[in-house]
Amino acid sequence: MSEPARPSRRRLLAGLAALAIARPAVAISVAETCGRPGAGGLSAVACRRGIWFGSAVASSDLADPAYAALVAAQCALLTPTWEMKWKPLRPGPDSFDFAACDRLAGFARQHGMALRGHTLIWHMEMPVWLLQSLSPASWEGLLERHMQTVIGRYRRLVSSWDVVNEAVEPEHGRDDGLRDSPWLRVAGPDYVVAAYKLAGRFAPEARLVYNDYGCEHEAEWTRRRRRAVLRLLERLRKADAPVHALGLQSHLRVGDAFDAAAFGRFLGEVRDLGLVPMVTEFDLRADRVRGADEKDRKTAALAKAYLDTVLAAGCDTVVCWGLSDDKSWRAAEEPDDRPLPFDRQLAAKPLYQALEDALSRSAS
Ligand code: G3I
């Protein structure tokens, strides 16, 4: 019996290429980043528990070699503070400018890190041309092209996408608690469902996150926000929209009430919806506290209480919104504040220790 014809090398390679395209890319995992060269600091402690630790970074931050080295040593995950938003990415309706975002992506790849995709829909940083061209007829095509291009470019590097950021605003008086944003005005409240379904088409392997602020402390306005966030997440689940996690921005403030039991109950409702809680923009404002030592003491204590609660609820990601105090988004108006784990001379502070202790203790 004659031997079956051996497939030519070309046909074999073509078959492998087709297989690769057909198989969805696998999003980078925290385990993959644990073995990255130079892994250390908080990400090494977090890795042992299967937890991502990282920081927000602006591409301009990386021009400082000492800060770049600190980020490389401490972080397994980076969130672009600005570079992946519409305004910097989209100079015009038919153009993309990936230069700044590619610099951040290149740094992440060089150091074996992942990126967070922040953010595909937000009511801020919308270029003027987008605001002028959004309409009931145009919005879905504009969003689809943006998502397909941006997700496609960074798909292998991004472990989770903030598909929609800050879509609720109970003070706007809507029954559904949604923000009266340009997206809602042209597309109606179901734009959120459409956004997650679109993102799920372009990144079926990635974690899709709803990201928001003001759910952490205990006050009437935060309880209203929690209810609005839960209502939105229920809406997404009922519509079979692929949403996998709630991104808690976690911009905390010393002196605002924190009730671990009440916050824990809210996190329980999030888990009951099948979602993972994530800490996505962690920093602690101590503007009401006088003196560096007292600021450090109180931020560390609040960080401990907060992180213990959120990690106990299954949080598997902690991203600080910067690593050193000079990189804080409030550094200009509050230069004496100390909201981040390292001081302006890149020395670790008590907040660093609080993060390390909480990540070491976490059960997950
Ligand atoms: O670097 C550019 C410069 O090249 C350009 O000429 C100039 C023109 O305005 O803009 C500069 O970029 C600034 C960018 O920060 C620098 O990183 C933008 O103006 C400025 O708007 C941008 O602010 C960011 C803000 O979001 C708005 O996008 C902050 O860095 C960033 O920390 C902040 O982060 C937000 C999260 O995305 C959502 N949660 C709240 C958080 C804090 O506000």
mmCIF file of C-alpha atoms and ligand atoms in Angstrom:
data_model
loop_
_atom_site.group_PDB
_atom_site.id
_atom_site.type_symbol
_atom_site.label_atom_id
_atom_site.label_comp_id
_atom_site.label_asym_id
_atom_site.label_seq_id
_atom_site.Cartn_x
_atom_site.Cartn_y
_atom_site.Cartn_z
ATOM 1 C CA MET A 1 0.000 0.000 0.000
ATOM 2 C CA SER A 2 1.524 3.315 -1.049
ATOM 3 C CA GLU A 3 2.427 5.779 1.700
ATOM 4 C CA PRO A 4 -0.078 8.731 1.978
ATOM 5 C CA ALA A 5 1.411 11.847 0.389
ATOM 6 C CA ARG A 6 3.267 13.822 3.076
ATOM 7 C CA PRO A 7 1.815 17.362 3.358
ATOM 8 C CA SER A 8 4.167 19.890 1.909
ATOM 9 C CA ARG A 9 5.952 22.148 4.380
ATOM 10 C CA ARG A 10 4.019 25.070 2.936
ATOM 11 C CA ARG A 11 0.672 23.382 3.505
ATOM 12 C CA LEU A 12 1.697 22.403 7.035
ATOM 13 C CA LEU A 13 2.678 25.973 7.901
ATOM 14 C CA ALA A 14 -0.517 27.313 6.347
ATOM 15 C CA GLY A 15 -2.512 24.917 8.487
ATOM 16 C CA LEU A 16 -0.720 26.019 11.658
ATOM 17 C CA ALA A 17 -1.264 29.668 10.800
ATOM 18 C CA ALA A 18 -4.976 29.079 10.281
ATOM 19 C CA LEU A 19 -5.151 27.278 13.614
ATOM 20 C CA ALA A 20 -3.478 30.189 15.366
ATOM 21 C CA ILE A 21 -5.935 32.676 13.885
ATOM 22 C CA ALA A 22 -8.940 30.515 14.704
ATOM 23 C CA ARG A 23 -7.876 29.963 18.331
ATOM 24 C CA PRO A 24 -8.611 33.145 20.253
ATOM 25 C CA ALA A 25 -5.511 34.762 21.633
ATOM 26 C CA VAL A 26 -5.101 33.891 25.271
ATOM 27 C CA ALA A 27 -4.935 36.958 27.484
ATOM 28 C CA ILE A 28 -1.710 37.200 29.452
ATOM 29 C CA SER A 29 -2.097 35.666 32.922
ATOM 30 C CA VAL A 30 -0.711 36.792 36.269
ATOM 31 C CA ALA A 31 1.254 33.522 36.444
ATOM 32 C CA GLU A 32 3.032 34.441 33.209
ATOM 33 C CA THR A 33 4.164 37.741 34.715
ATOM 34 C CA CYS A 34 5.367 36.174 37.971
ATOM 35 C CA GLY A 35 8.424 34.742 36.285
ATOM 36 C CA ARG A 36 9.334 37.984 34.492
ATOM 37 C CA PRO A 37 12.963 39.109 34.767
ATOM 38 C CA GLY A 38 13.488 41.452 37.687
ATOM 39 C CA ALA A 39 10.150 40.619 39.301
ATOM 40 C CA GLY A 40 10.191 41.790 42.880
ATOM 41 C CA GLY A 41 8.626 44.050 45.462
ATOM 42 C CA LEU A 42 4.859 44.119 45.799
ATOM 43 C CA SER A 43 4.186 42.218 42.581
ATOM 44 C CA ALA A 44 6.336 39.307 43.824
ATOM 45 C CA VAL A 45 4.391 39.190 47.100
ATOM 46 C CA ALA A 46 1.106 39.429 45.195
ATOM 47 C CA CYS A 47 2.137 36.804 42.656
ATOM 48 C CA ARG A 48 2.527 34.203 45.380
ATOM 49 C CA ARG A 49 -1.214 34.610 45.991
ATOM 50 C CA GLY A 50 -2.190 34.726 42.321
ATOM 51 C CA ILE A 51 -2.879 38.462 42.628
ATOM 52 C CA TRP A 52 -1.929 41.156 40.143
ATOM 53 C CA PHE A 53 -0.120 44.160 41.621
ATOM 54 C CA GLY A 54 0.606 47.184 39.470
ATOM 55 C CA SER A 55 0.416 50.901 38.931
ATOM 56 C CA ALA A 56 -0.915 53.546 36.632
ATOM 57 C CA VAL A 57 1.858 55.074 34.537
ATOM 58 C CA ALA A 58 2.057 58.004 32.135
ATOM 59 C CA SER A 59 4.433 57.462 29.220
ATOM 60 C CA SER A 60 6.214 60.667 30.282
ATOM 61 C CA ASP A 61 6.935 59.078 33.702
ATOM 62 C CA LEU A 62 9.221 56.541 32.054
ATOM 63 C CA ALA A 63 11.686 59.241 30.965
ATOM 64 C CA ASP A 64 12.951 59.214 34.562
ATOM 65 C CA PRO A 65 15.271 56.156 34.768
ATOM 66 C CA ALA A 66 14.950 55.836 38.546
ATOM 67 C CA TYR A 67 11.153 55.842 38.394
ATOM 68 C CA ALA A 68 11.132 53.494 35.405
ATOM 69 C CA ALA A 69 13.335 51.093 37.388
ATOM 70 C CA LEU A 70 10.964 51.277 40.373
ATOM 71 C CA VAL A 71 7.965 50.510 38.135
ATOM 72 C CA ALA A 72 9.836 47.612 36.537
ATOM 73 C CA ALA A 73 10.750 46.136 39.915
ATOM 74 C CA GLN A 74 7.368 46.597 41.626
ATOM 75 C CA CYS A 75 4.726 46.048 38.936
ATOM 76 C CA ALA A 76 3.337 43.113 36.982
ATOM 77 C CA LEU A 77 0.553 45.253 35.511
ATOM 78 C CA LEU A 78 0.397 48.811 34.146
ATOM 79 C CA THR A 79 -2.565 51.077 33.498
ATOM 80 C CA PRO A 80 -1.977 53.967 31.064
ATOM 81 C CA THR A 81 -3.151 57.095 32.896
ATOM 82 C CA TRP A 82 -4.111 58.730 29.611
ATOM 83 C CA GLU A 83 -2.582 57.132 26.533
ATOM 84 C CA MET A 84 -5.365 54.615 25.834
ATOM 85 C CA LYS A 85 -8.217 57.127 26.046
ATOM 86 C CA TRP A 86 -10.035 58.500 23.003
ATOM 87 C CA LYS A 87 -8.495 61.995 22.925
ATOM 88 C CA PRO A 88 -4.825 60.936 22.678
ATOM 89 C CA LEU A 89 -5.578 57.912 20.468
ATOM 90 C CA ARG A 90 -7.933 59.574 18.032
ATOM 91 C CA PRO A 91 -6.738 62.856 16.483
ATOM 92 C CA GLY A 92 -9.490 62.570 13.893
ATOM 93 C CA PRO A 93 -12.389 60.395 12.691
ATOM 94 C CA ASP A 94 -10.136 58.484 10.300
ATOM 95 C CA SER A 95 -6.920 58.473 12.305
ATOM 96 C CA PHE A 96 -5.297 56.735 15.258
ATOM 97 C CA ASP A 97 -2.149 57.907 17.029
ATOM 98 C CA PHE A 98 -0.690 54.972 18.930
ATOM 99 C CA ALA A 99 2.764 56.482 19.543
ATOM 100 C CA ALA A 100 2.406 57.218 23.268
ATOM 101 C CA CYS A 101 0.446 54.049 23.998
ATOM 102 C CA ASP A 102 2.945 51.966 22.042
ATOM 103 C CA ARG A 103 5.729 53.374 24.232
ATOM 104 C CA LEU A 104 3.919 52.130 27.324
ATOM 105 C CA ALA A 105 3.105 48.803 25.647
ATOM 106 C CA GLY A 106 6.752 48.407 24.629
ATOM 107 C CA PHE A 107 7.890 48.992 28.204
ATOM 108 C CA ALA A 108 5.369 46.432 29.471
ATOM 109 C CA ARG A 109 6.471 43.837 26.901
ATOM 110 C CA GLN A 110 10.174 44.526 27.642
ATOM 111 C CA HIS A 111 9.536 43.799 31.330
ATOM 112 C CA GLY A 112 7.140 40.885 30.923
ATOM 113 C CA MET A 113 4.181 42.845 32.272
ATOM 114 C CA ALA A 114 0.533 43.104 31.260
ATOM 115 C CA LEU A 115 -1.534 46.191 30.569
ATOM 116 C CA ARG A 116 -4.983 47.246 31.690
ATOM 117 C CA GLY A 117 -7.082 48.648 28.823
ATOM 118 C CA HIS A 118 -8.253 51.959 30.278
ATOM 119 C CA THR A 119 -10.751 52.887 28.891
ATOM 120 C CA LEU A 120 -12.933 52.223 25.860
ATOM 121 C CA ILE A 121 -15.911 54.402 26.832
ATOM 122 C CA TRP A 122 -15.810 57.412 29.161
ATOM 123 C CA HIS A 123 -17.639 60.726 29.208
ATOM 124 C CA MET A 124 -14.291 62.537 29.534
ATOM 125 C CA GLU A 125 -11.359 62.845 27.098
ATOM 126 C CA MET A 126 -13.757 62.679 24.154
ATOM 127 C CA PRO A 127 -12.238 64.509 21.165
ATOM 128 C CA VAL A 128 -14.284 67.395 19.783
ATOM 129 C CA TRP A 129 -14.797 65.629 16.435
ATOM 130 C CA LEU A 130 -16.337 62.675 18.312
ATOM 131 C CA LEU A 131 -18.698 64.886 20.305
ATOM 132 C CA GLN A 132 -19.729 66.581 17.066
ATOM 133 C CA SER A 133 -20.242 63.366 15.108
ATOM 134 C CA LEU A 134 -21.987 61.219 17.727
ATOM 135 C CA SER A 135 -25.603 60.567 16.725
ATOM 136 C CA PRO A 136 -28.217 57.779 17.064
ATOM 137 C CA ALA A 137 -27.135 56.631 13.598
ATOM 138 C CA SER A 138 -23.361 56.920 14.009
ATOM 139 C CA TRP A 139 -22.430 55.938 17.556
ATOM 140 C CA GLU A 140 -22.373 52.152 17.176
ATOM 141 C CA GLY A 141 -20.196 52.211 14.031
ATOM 142 C CA LEU A 142 -17.808 54.710 15.639
ATOM 143 C CA LEU A 143 -17.548 52.557 18.758
ATOM 144 C CA GLU A 144 -17.151 49.320 16.823
ATOM 145 C CA ARG A 145 -14.283 50.676 14.714
ATOM 146 C CA HIS A 146 -12.552 52.111 17.788
ATOM 147 C CA MET A 147 -12.852 48.932 19.802
ATOM 148 C CA GLN A 148 -11.881 46.625 16.943
ATOM 149 C CA THR A 149 -8.736 48.672 16.213
ATOM 150 C CA VAL A 150 -7.601 49.347 19.771
ATOM 151 C CA ILE A 151 -8.406 45.885 21.172
ATOM 152 C CA GLY A 152 -6.885 44.265 18.107
ATOM 153 C CA ARG A 153 -3.616 46.150 18.526
ATOM 154 C CA TYR A 154 -3.031 45.334 22.198
ATOM 155 C CA ARG A 155 -5.080 42.164 22.557
ATOM 156 C CA ARG A 156 -2.283 39.795 23.693
ATOM 157 C CA LEU A 157 -0.906 42.309 26.204
ATOM 158 C CA VAL A 158 -4.110 43.448 27.913
ATOM 159 C CA SER A 159 -5.356 41.229 30.727
ATOM 160 C CA SER A 160 -8.509 43.281 31.394
ATOM 161 C CA TRP A 161 -10.416 46.082 29.687
ATOM 162 C CA ASP A 162 -12.285 48.913 31.382
ATOM 163 C CA VAL A 163 -14.943 48.754 28.699
ATOM 164 C CA VAL A 164 -17.053 51.463 30.337
ATOM 165 C CA ASN A 165 -15.789 53.904 32.969
ATOM 166 C CA GLU A 166 -17.992 55.932 35.350
ATOM 167 C CA ALA A 167 -21.370 55.387 33.668
ATOM 168 C CA VAL A 168 -23.441 55.990 36.812
ATOM 169 C CA GLU A 169 -24.287 59.322 38.404
ATOM 170 C CA PRO A 170 -27.357 59.176 40.712
ATOM 171 C CA GLU A 171 -27.208 62.975 41.151
ATOM 172 C CA HIS A 172 -28.359 63.279 37.509
ATOM 173 C CA GLY A 173 -31.771 62.108 38.701
ATOM 174 C CA ARG A 174 -32.446 59.232 36.297
ATOM 175 C CA ASP A 175 -34.400 56.267 37.684
ATOM 176 C CA ASP A 176 -31.673 53.919 36.426
ATOM 177 C CA GLY A 177 -28.956 56.024 38.094
ATOM 178 C CA LEU A 178 -27.037 56.375 34.832
ATOM 179 C CA ARG A 179 -24.905 59.416 34.030
ATOM 180 C CA ASP A 180 -26.322 61.847 31.518
ATOM 181 C CA SER A 181 -23.309 61.369 29.220
ATOM 182 C CA PRO A 182 -22.882 62.069 25.469
ATOM 183 C CA TRP A 183 -23.071 58.300 24.878
ATOM 184 C CA LEU A 184 -26.358 57.959 26.744
ATOM 185 C CA ARG A 185 -27.860 60.957 24.998
ATOM 186 C CA VAL A 186 -27.398 59.521 21.498
ATOM 187 C CA ALA A 187 -27.672 55.800 22.214
ATOM 188 C CA GLY A 188 -29.995 55.499 25.190
ATOM 189 C CA PRO A 189 -29.301 53.474 28.373
ATOM 190 C CA ASP A 190 -28.584 50.256 26.477
ATOM 191 C CA TYR A 191 -25.326 51.665 25.095
ATOM 192 C CA VAL A 192 -23.635 49.964 28.038
ATOM 193 C CA VAL A 193 -24.976 46.542 27.054
ATOM 194 C CA ALA A 194 -23.948 47.142 23.433
ATOM 195 C CA ALA A 195 -20.447 48.199 24.534
ATOM 196 C CA TYR A 196 -19.760 44.992 26.487
ATOM 197 C CA LYS A 197 -21.174 42.811 23.707
ATOM 198 C CA LEU A 198 -18.925 44.568 21.185
ATOM 199 C CA ALA A 199 -15.863 44.230 23.422
ATOM 200 C CA GLY A 200 -16.711 40.559 23.975
ATOM 201 C CA ARG A 201 -16.670 40.045 20.213
ATOM 202 C CA PHE A 202 -13.207 41.557 19.824
ATOM 203 C CA ALA A 203 -11.625 40.145 23.000
ATOM 204 C CA PRO A 204 -13.494 36.938 23.885
ATOM 205 C CA GLU A 205 -10.582 35.815 26.071
ATOM 206 C CA ALA A 206 -10.084 38.988 28.092
ATOM 207 C CA ARG A 207 -11.629 40.042 31.390
ATOM 208 C CA LEU A 208 -14.183 42.813 30.767
ATOM 209 C CA VAL A 209 -14.502 45.259 33.637
ATOM 210 C CA TYR A 210 -16.974 47.944 34.685
ATOM 211 C CA ASN A 211 -14.907 50.647 36.429
ATOM 212 C CA ASP A 212 -16.220 53.339 38.776
ATOM 213 C CA TYR A 213 -15.540 55.419 41.866
ATOM 214 C CA GLY A 214 -17.378 56.363 45.066
ATOM 215 C CA CYS A 215 -18.464 52.923 46.300
ATOM 216 C CA GLU A 216 -15.813 52.494 48.985
ATOM 217 C CA HIS A 217 -16.568 54.855 51.858
ATOM 218 C CA GLU A 218 -19.776 54.971 53.941
ATOM 219 C CA ALA A 219 -22.133 57.879 53.252
ATOM 220 C CA GLU A 220 -25.588 58.436 51.764
ATOM 221 C CA TRP A 221 -24.103 59.487 48.408
ATOM 222 C CA THR A 222 -21.874 56.383 48.238
ATOM 223 C CA ARG A 223 -24.792 54.123 49.146
ATOM 224 C CA ARG A 224 -26.718 55.696 46.242
ATOM 225 C CA ARG A 225 -23.757 55.015 43.952
ATOM 226 C CA ARG A 226 -23.457 51.414 45.113
ATOM 227 C CA ARG A 227 -27.157 50.864 44.346
ATOM 228 C CA ALA A 228 -26.769 52.417 40.894
ATOM 229 C CA VAL A 229 -23.671 50.338 40.145
ATOM 230 C CA LEU A 230 -25.433 47.127 41.214
ATOM 231 C CA ARG A 231 -28.456 48.071 39.090
ATOM 232 C CA LEU A 232 -26.201 48.576 36.070
ATOM 233 C CA LEU A 233 -24.379 45.290 36.655
ATOM 234 C CA GLU A 234 -27.743 43.454 36.993
ATOM 235 C CA ARG A 235 -28.847 45.068 33.716
ATOM 236 C CA LEU A 236 -25.710 43.772 32.022
ATOM 237 C CA ARG A 237 -26.123 40.273 33.451
ATOM 238 C CA LYS A 238 -29.811 40.109 32.438
ATOM 239 C CA ALA A 239 -28.842 41.110 28.887
ATOM 240 C CA ASP A 240 -26.161 38.371 28.788
ATOM 241 C CA ALA A 241 -23.536 41.055 28.250
ATOM 242 C CA PRO A 242 -20.006 39.730 28.987
ATOM 243 C CA VAL A 243 -18.950 41.614 32.123
ATOM 244 C CA HIS A 244 -16.598 39.786 34.486
ATOM 245 C CA ALA A 245 -15.425 42.246 37.143
ATOM 246 C CA LEU A 246 -16.172 45.452 38.999
ATOM 247 C CA GLY A 247 -13.250 47.865 39.005
ATOM 248 C CA LEU A 248 -13.339 49.815 42.280
ATOM 249 C CA GLN A 249 -11.218 52.871 41.607
ATOM 250 C CA SER A 250 -10.516 53.101 45.369
ATOM 251 C CA HIS A 251 -9.559 56.777 45.610
ATOM 252 C CA LEU A 252 -9.861 56.797 49.422
ATOM 253 C CA ARG A 253 -9.773 59.771 51.785
ATOM 254 C CA VAL A 254 -8.633 59.674 55.402
ATOM 255 C CA GLY A 255 -11.434 61.028 57.594
ATOM 256 C CA ASP A 256 -14.263 59.730 55.400
ATOM 257 C CA ALA A 257 -16.165 56.920 57.112
ATOM 258 C CA PHE A 258 -15.215 53.368 56.161
ATOM 259 C CA ASP A 259 -17.507 50.566 57.345
ATOM 260 C CA ALA A 260 -15.815 47.245 56.548
ATOM 261 C CA ALA A 261 -18.980 45.243 57.258
ATOM 262 C CA ALA A 262 -21.203 47.389 55.006
ATOM 263 C CA PHE A 263 -18.588 47.488 52.246
ATOM 264 C CA GLY A 264 -18.166 43.720 52.631
ATOM 265 C CA ARG A 265 -21.922 43.252 52.143
ATOM 266 C CA PHE A 266 -21.773 45.351 48.966
ATOM 267 C CA LEU A 267 -18.877 43.217 47.710
ATOM 268 C CA GLY A 268 -20.958 40.126 48.516
ATOM 269 C CA GLU A 269 -23.697 41.424 46.207
ATOM 270 C CA VAL A 270 -21.078 41.988 43.506
ATOM 271 C CA ARG A 271 -19.841 38.404 43.942
ATOM 272 C CA ASP A 272 -23.445 37.118 43.852
ATOM 273 C CA LEU A 273 -23.635 38.591 40.346
ATOM 274 C CA GLY A 274 -20.666 36.408 39.432
ATOM 275 C CA LEU A 275 -18.239 39.331 39.257
ATOM 276 C CA VAL A 276 -14.737 39.692 40.697
ATOM 277 C CA PRO A 277 -13.902 42.885 42.624
ATOM 278 C CA MET A 278 -10.712 44.684 41.518
ATOM 279 C CA VAL A 279 -8.857 47.658 43.029
ATOM 280 C CA THR A 280 -8.016 49.685 39.943
ATOM 281 C CA GLU A 281 -6.841 53.200 40.979
ATOM 282 C CA PHE A 282 -5.755 52.908 44.616
ATOM 283 C CA ASP A 283 -4.553 56.024 46.435
ATOM 284 C CA LEU A 284 -5.322 57.566 49.834
ATOM 285 C CA ARG A 285 -5.827 61.301 50.270
ATOM 286 C CA ALA A 286 -4.924 62.709 53.713
ATOM 287 C CA ASP A 287 -5.477 66.394 52.983
ATOM 288 C CA ARG A 288 -7.271 66.880 56.317
ATOM 289 C CA VAL A 289 -4.285 65.494 58.290
ATOM 290 C CA ARG A 290 -1.326 67.641 59.371
ATOM 291 C CA GLY A 291 2.245 66.345 59.307
ATOM 292 C CA ALA A 292 3.932 63.669 57.200
ATOM 293 C CA ASP A 293 4.169 61.044 59.958
ATOM 294 C CA GLU A 294 0.501 61.395 60.890
ATOM 295 C CA LYS A 295 -0.524 61.276 57.232
ATOM 296 C CA ASP A 296 1.533 58.107 56.753
ATOM 297 C CA ARG A 297 0.134 56.483 59.879
ATOM 298 C CA LYS A 298 -3.476 57.156 58.954
ATOM 299 C CA THR A 299 -3.184 56.230 55.283
ATOM 300 C CA ALA A 300 -1.523 52.935 56.234
ATOM 301 C CA ALA A 301 -4.276 52.145 58.757
ATOM 302 C CA LEU A 302 -7.062 52.920 56.282
ATOM 303 C CA ALA A 303 -5.271 50.928 53.565
ATOM 304 C CA LYS A 304 -5.079 47.901 55.857
ATOM 305 C CA ALA A 305 -8.785 48.008 56.713
ATOM 306 C CA TYR A 306 -9.760 48.506 53.075
ATOM 307 C CA LEU A 307 -7.439 45.930 51.501
ATOM 308 C CA ASP A 308 -8.257 43.248 54.077
ATOM 309 C CA THR A 309 -11.960 43.686 53.234
ATOM 310 C CA VAL A 310 -11.618 43.692 49.454
ATOM 311 C CA LEU A 311 -9.043 40.870 49.327
ATOM 312 C CA ALA A 312 -11.260 38.761 51.598
ATOM 313 C CA ALA A 313 -14.005 39.223 48.982
ATOM 314 C CA GLY A 314 -11.856 37.641 46.280
ATOM 315 C CA CYS A 315 -10.191 40.727 44.805
ATOM 316 C CA ASP A 316 -7.326 39.514 42.603
ATOM 317 C CA THR A 317 -5.967 42.835 41.365
ATOM 318 C CA VAL A 318 -4.508 45.850 43.202
ATOM 319 C CA VAL A 319 -3.356 48.748 41.025
ATOM 320 C CA CYS A 320 -2.122 51.989 42.627
ATOM 321 C CA TRP A 321 -2.787 55.193 40.745
ATOM 322 C CA GLY A 322 0.951 55.934 40.638
ATOM 323 C CA LEU A 323 3.824 54.653 42.798
ATOM 324 C CA SER A 324 5.380 57.819 44.260
ATOM 325 C CA ASP A 325 3.628 60.857 45.719
ATOM 326 C CA ASP A 326 4.932 63.221 43.029
ATOM 327 C CA LYS A 327 3.110 61.125 40.400
ATOM 328 C CA SER A 328 -0.270 61.491 42.117
ATOM 329 C CA TRP A 329 -2.990 62.991 39.916
ATOM 330 C CA ARG A 330 -3.555 65.507 42.708
ATOM 331 C CA ALA A 331 0.163 66.336 43.184
ATOM 332 C CA ALA A 332 -0.211 69.816 41.676
ATOM 333 C CA GLU A 333 -2.989 71.042 43.960
ATOM 334 C CA GLU A 334 -1.928 69.030 47.033
ATOM 335 C CA PRO A 335 1.916 68.896 46.879
ATOM 336 C CA ASP A 336 2.258 67.956 50.575
ATOM 337 C CA ASP A 337 -0.069 64.987 50.401
ATOM 338 C CA ARG A 338 1.284 61.433 50.628
ATOM 339 C CA PRO A 339 -1.271 59.185 48.843
ATOM 340 C CA LEU A 340 1.043 56.546 47.319
ATOM 341 C CA PRO A 341 3.425 53.802 48.602
ATOM 342 C CA PHE A 342 6.674 55.677 47.838
ATOM 343 C CA ASP A 343 7.691 59.230 48.707
ATOM 344 C CA ARG A 344 9.142 61.804 46.282
ATOM 345 C CA GLN A 345 12.627 60.359 46.819
ATOM 346 C CA LEU A 346 11.252 56.906 45.908
ATOM 347 C CA ALA A 347 11.660 55.653 49.466
ATOM 348 C CA ALA A 348 9.032 53.157 50.694
ATOM 349 C CA LYS A 349 6.544 54.492 53.228
ATOM 350 C CA PRO A 350 4.278 52.834 55.829
ATOM 351 C CA LEU A 351 1.665 52.530 53.071
ATOM 352 C CA TYR A 352 4.086 50.237 51.202
ATOM 353 C CA GLN A 353 4.277 48.032 54.297
ATOM 354 C CA ALA A 354 0.489 48.027 54.622
ATOM 355 C CA LEU A 355 0.191 46.871 51.005
ATOM 356 C CA GLU A 356 2.845 44.183 51.486
ATOM 357 C CA ASP A 357 1.197 42.913 54.684
ATOM 358 C CA ALA A 358 -2.277 42.814 53.143
ATOM 359 C CA LEU A 359 -1.064 41.046 49.999
ATOM 360 C CA SER A 360 0.886 38.537 52.116
ATOM 361 C CA ARG A 361 -2.114 37.831 54.338
ATOM 362 C CA SER A 362 -4.640 37.519 51.488
ATOM 363 C CA ALA A 363 -6.189 34.081 51.312
ATOM 364 C CA SER A 364 -6.716 33.837 47.545
HETATM 365 O O1 G3I B 1 0.727 64.832 28.145
HETATM 366 C C1 G3I B 1 -0.235 65.573 27.409
HETATM 367 C C2 G3I B 1 0.413 66.643 26.601
HETATM 368 O O2 G3I B 1 1.286 66.047 25.638
HETATM 369 C C3 G3I B 1 -0.655 67.448 25.914
HETATM 370 O O3 G3I B 1 -0.088 68.491 25.198
HETATM 371 C C4 G3I B 1 -1.655 67.974 26.941
HETATM 372 C C5 G3I B 1 -2.778 68.691 26.190
HETATM 373 O O4 G3I B 1 -3.831 68.921 27.114
HETATM 374 O O5 G3I B 1 -2.231 66.904 27.681
HETATM 375 C C6 G3I B 1 -1.244 66.144 28.373
HETATM 376 O O6 G3I B 1 -1.892 65.055 28.909
HETATM 377 C C7 G3I B 1 -2.545 65.217 30.141
HETATM 378 C C8 G3I B 1 -2.427 63.832 30.793
HETATM 379 O O7 G3I B 1 -3.218 63.738 31.980
HETATM 380 C C9 G3I B 1 -0.967 63.560 31.120
HETATM 381 O O8 G3I B 1 -0.839 62.255 31.564
HETATM 382 C C10 G3I B 1 -4.024 65.572 29.879
HETATM 383 O O9 G3I B 1 -4.116 66.911 29.439
HETATM 384 C C11 G3I B 1 -4.815 65.404 31.179
HETATM 385 O O10 G3I B 1 -6.198 65.581 30.906
HETATM 386 C C12 G3I B 1 -4.617 63.990 31.716
HETATM 387 O O11 G3I B 1 -5.305 63.883 32.940
HETATM 388 C C13 G3I B 1 -5.609 62.513 33.314
HETATM 389 C C14 G3I B 1 -7.107 62.452 33.645
HETATM 390 O O12 G3I B 1 -7.442 61.128 34.105
HETATM 391 C C15 G3I B 1 -7.949 62.737 32.408
HETATM 392 O O13 G3I B 1 -7.662 61.783 31.412
HETATM 393 C C16 G3I B 1 -4.797 62.173 34.560
HETATM 394 O O14 G3I B 1 -3.417 62.092 34.213
HETATM 395 C C17 G3I B 1 -5.249 60.828 35.115
HETATM 396 O O15 G3I B 1 -4.596 60.580 36.355
HETATM 397 C C18 G3I B 1 -6.765 60.815 35.349
HETATM 398 O O16 G3I B 1 -7.115 59.522 35.732
HETATM 399 C C19 G3I B 1 -8.509 59.322 36.032
HETATM 400 C C20 G3I B 1 -8.914 57.966 35.489
HETATM 401 O O17 G3I B 1 -8.679 57.908 34.099
HETATM 402 C C21 G3I B 1 -10.377 57.685 35.824
HETATM 403 N N1 G3I B 1 -10.586 57.764 37.279
HETATM 404 C C22 G3I B 1 -10.191 59.064 37.850
HETATM 405 C C23 G3I B 1 -8.712 59.303 37.567
HETATM 406 C C24 G3I B 1 -8.221 60.591 38.240
HETATM 407 O O18 G3I B 1 -8.888 61.687 37.688
#
